[in-house]
Coordinates of C-alpha atoms in Angstrom, one line a residue:
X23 CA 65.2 139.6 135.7
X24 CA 67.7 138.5 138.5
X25 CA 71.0 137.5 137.2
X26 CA 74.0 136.4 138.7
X27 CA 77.2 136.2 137.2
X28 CA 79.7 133.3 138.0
X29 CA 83.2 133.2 138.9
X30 CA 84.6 131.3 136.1
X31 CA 87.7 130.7 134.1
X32 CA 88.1 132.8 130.6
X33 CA 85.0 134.8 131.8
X34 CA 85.1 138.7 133.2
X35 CA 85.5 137.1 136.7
X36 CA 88.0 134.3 136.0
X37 CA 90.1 135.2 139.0
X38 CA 90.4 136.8 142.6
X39 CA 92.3 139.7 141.9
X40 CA 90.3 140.6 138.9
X41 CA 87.3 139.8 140.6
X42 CA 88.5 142.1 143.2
X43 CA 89.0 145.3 141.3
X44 CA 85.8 145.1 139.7
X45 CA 83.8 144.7 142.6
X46 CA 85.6 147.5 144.2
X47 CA 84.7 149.8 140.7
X48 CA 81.1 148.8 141.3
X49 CA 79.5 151.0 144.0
X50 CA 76.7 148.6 145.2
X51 CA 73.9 150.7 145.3
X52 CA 74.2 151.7 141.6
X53 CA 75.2 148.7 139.9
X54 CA 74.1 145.8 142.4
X55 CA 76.5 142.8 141.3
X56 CA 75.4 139.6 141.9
X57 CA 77.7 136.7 142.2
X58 CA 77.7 133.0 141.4
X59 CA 80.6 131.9 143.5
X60 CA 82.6 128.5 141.8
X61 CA 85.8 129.5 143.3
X62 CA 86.9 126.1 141.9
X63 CA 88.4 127.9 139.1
X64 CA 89.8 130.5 140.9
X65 CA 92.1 127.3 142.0
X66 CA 92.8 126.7 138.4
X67 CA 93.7 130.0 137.1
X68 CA 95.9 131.0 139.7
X69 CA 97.5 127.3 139.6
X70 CA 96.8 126.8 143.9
X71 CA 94.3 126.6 146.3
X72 CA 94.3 130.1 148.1
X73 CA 95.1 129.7 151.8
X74 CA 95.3 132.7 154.6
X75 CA 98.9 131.8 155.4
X76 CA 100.3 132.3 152.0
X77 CA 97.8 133.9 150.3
X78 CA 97.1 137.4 152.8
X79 CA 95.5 139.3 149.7
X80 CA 92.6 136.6 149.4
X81 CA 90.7 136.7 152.9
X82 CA 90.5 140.4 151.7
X83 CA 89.0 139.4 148.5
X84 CA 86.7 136.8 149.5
X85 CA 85.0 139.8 152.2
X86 CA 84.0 141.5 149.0
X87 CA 82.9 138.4 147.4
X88 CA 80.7 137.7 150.1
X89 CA 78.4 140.7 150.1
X90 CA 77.6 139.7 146.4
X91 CA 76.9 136.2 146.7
X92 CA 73.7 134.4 145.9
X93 CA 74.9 131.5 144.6
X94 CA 77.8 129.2 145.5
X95 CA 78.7 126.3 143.3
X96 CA 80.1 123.3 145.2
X97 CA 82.8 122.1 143.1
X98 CA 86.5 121.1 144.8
X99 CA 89.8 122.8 142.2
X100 CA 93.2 122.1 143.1
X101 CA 96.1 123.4 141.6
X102 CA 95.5 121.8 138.2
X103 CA 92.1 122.0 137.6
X104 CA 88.6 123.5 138.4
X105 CA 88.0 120.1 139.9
X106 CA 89.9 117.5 141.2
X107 CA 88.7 114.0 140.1
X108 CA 87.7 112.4 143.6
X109 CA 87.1 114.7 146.7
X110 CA 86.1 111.4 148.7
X111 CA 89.9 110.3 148.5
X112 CA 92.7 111.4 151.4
X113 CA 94.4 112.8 148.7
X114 CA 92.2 115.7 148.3
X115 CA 91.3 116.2 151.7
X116 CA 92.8 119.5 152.5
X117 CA 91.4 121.1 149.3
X118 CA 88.1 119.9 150.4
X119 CA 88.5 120.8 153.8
X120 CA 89.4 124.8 153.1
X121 CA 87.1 124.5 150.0
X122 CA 84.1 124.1 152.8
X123 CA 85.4 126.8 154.9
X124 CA 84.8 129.3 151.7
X125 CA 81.6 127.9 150.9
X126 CA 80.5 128.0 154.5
X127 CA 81.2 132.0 154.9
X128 CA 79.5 132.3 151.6
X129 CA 76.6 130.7 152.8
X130 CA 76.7 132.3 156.2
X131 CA 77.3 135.4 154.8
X132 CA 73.5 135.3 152.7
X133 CA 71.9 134.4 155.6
X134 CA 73.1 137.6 157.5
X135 CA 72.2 139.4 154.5
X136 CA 68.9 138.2 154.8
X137 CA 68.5 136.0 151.5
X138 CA 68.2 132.1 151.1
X139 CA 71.4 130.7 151.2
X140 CA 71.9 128.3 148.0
X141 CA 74.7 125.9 147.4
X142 CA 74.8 123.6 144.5
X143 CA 76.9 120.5 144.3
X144 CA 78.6 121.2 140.5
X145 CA 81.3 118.3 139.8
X146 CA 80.4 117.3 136.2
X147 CA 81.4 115.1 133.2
X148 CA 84.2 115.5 131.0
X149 CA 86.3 117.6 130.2
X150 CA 86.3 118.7 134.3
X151 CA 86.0 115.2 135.2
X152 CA 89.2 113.2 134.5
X153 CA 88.7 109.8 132.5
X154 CA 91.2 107.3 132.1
X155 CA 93.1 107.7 129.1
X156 CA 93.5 104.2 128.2
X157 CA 89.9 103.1 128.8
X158 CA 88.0 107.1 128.9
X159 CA 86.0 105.8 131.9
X160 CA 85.7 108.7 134.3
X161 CA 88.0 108.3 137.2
X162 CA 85.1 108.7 139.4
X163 CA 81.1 109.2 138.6
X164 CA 79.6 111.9 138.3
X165 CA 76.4 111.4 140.5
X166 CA 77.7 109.8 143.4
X167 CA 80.5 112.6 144.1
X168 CA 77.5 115.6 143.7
X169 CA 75.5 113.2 146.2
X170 CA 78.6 113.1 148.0
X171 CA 78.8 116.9 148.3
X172 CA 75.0 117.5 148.7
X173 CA 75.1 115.0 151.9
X174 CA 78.1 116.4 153.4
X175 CA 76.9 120.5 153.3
X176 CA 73.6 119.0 154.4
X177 CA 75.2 117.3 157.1
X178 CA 77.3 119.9 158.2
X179 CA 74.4 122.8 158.1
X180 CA 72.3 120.3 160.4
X181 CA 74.6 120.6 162.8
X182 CA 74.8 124.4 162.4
X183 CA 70.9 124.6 162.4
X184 CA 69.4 121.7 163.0
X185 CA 67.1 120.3 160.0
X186 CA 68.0 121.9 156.5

């Protein structure tokens, strides 16, 4: 039975570094780690949104990660969360924007290994998504930001490939 396991807060992968030594423990051909990337709450539990430029350590990191992938979840974190509460706002843009850049090398990176590459859009109700405290509607639904997702990596890979 294939499993994969996911890159998720208060779980054995529940950050990069950890993440890190563990793959490097693993040698590949005897214990054949497969990944479920939602690097969304690699965001939250180390309280930023990993960047080259101040963050060296993590284009090392996410190299490893990509020869285990075969899965990424397409959720936005930020710094205070596994997912901010709108990626269609300005205000998130630049999470968004190097969010996509992991989950296109991830993608790109099972393709060169020769598997399908599979993305799933993962924004989802409360407690990740924020709701108004006063009223405890959602700040934005559900639905519509996963369509949102779906269209844009669809969109984008079009481009790449030309139909999806």
């Amino acid at each position: 039975i294939p499993m994969c396991f996911e890159t998720h807060r208060q779980r054995l992968f529940w950050n990069p570094w950890q993440t890190r030594d563990l793959i490097k423990a693993c040698n590949k051909e005897k214990i054949p780690l497969k990944l479920n990337a939602d690097l969304s709450h690699w965001c939250a539990a180390g309280e930023r949104v990993f960047n080259p430029i101040l963050d060296p350590e993590f284009e090392e990191i996410l190299e490893l990660v990509i020869d285990r992938v075969h899965l990424v979840h397409g959720r936005v974190g930020w710094a205070q969360g596994a997912q901010v509460p709108d990626p269609r706002v300005s205000e998130y843009a630049d999470e968004l924007d190097v969010q996509e850049r992991w989950w296109d090398v991830m993608l790109l990176g099972m393709l060169q290994r020769g598997i399908p590459a599979r993305f799933e859009p993962e924004f989802g109700p409360a407690p990740y998504m924020i709701n108004d405290p006063s009223t405890g509607i959602p700040l934005a639904d559900v639905s519509e930001v996963n369509d949102f997702i779906a269209e844009r990596m669809v969109n984008k890979w079009a481009e790449y490939f030309g139909e999806v």
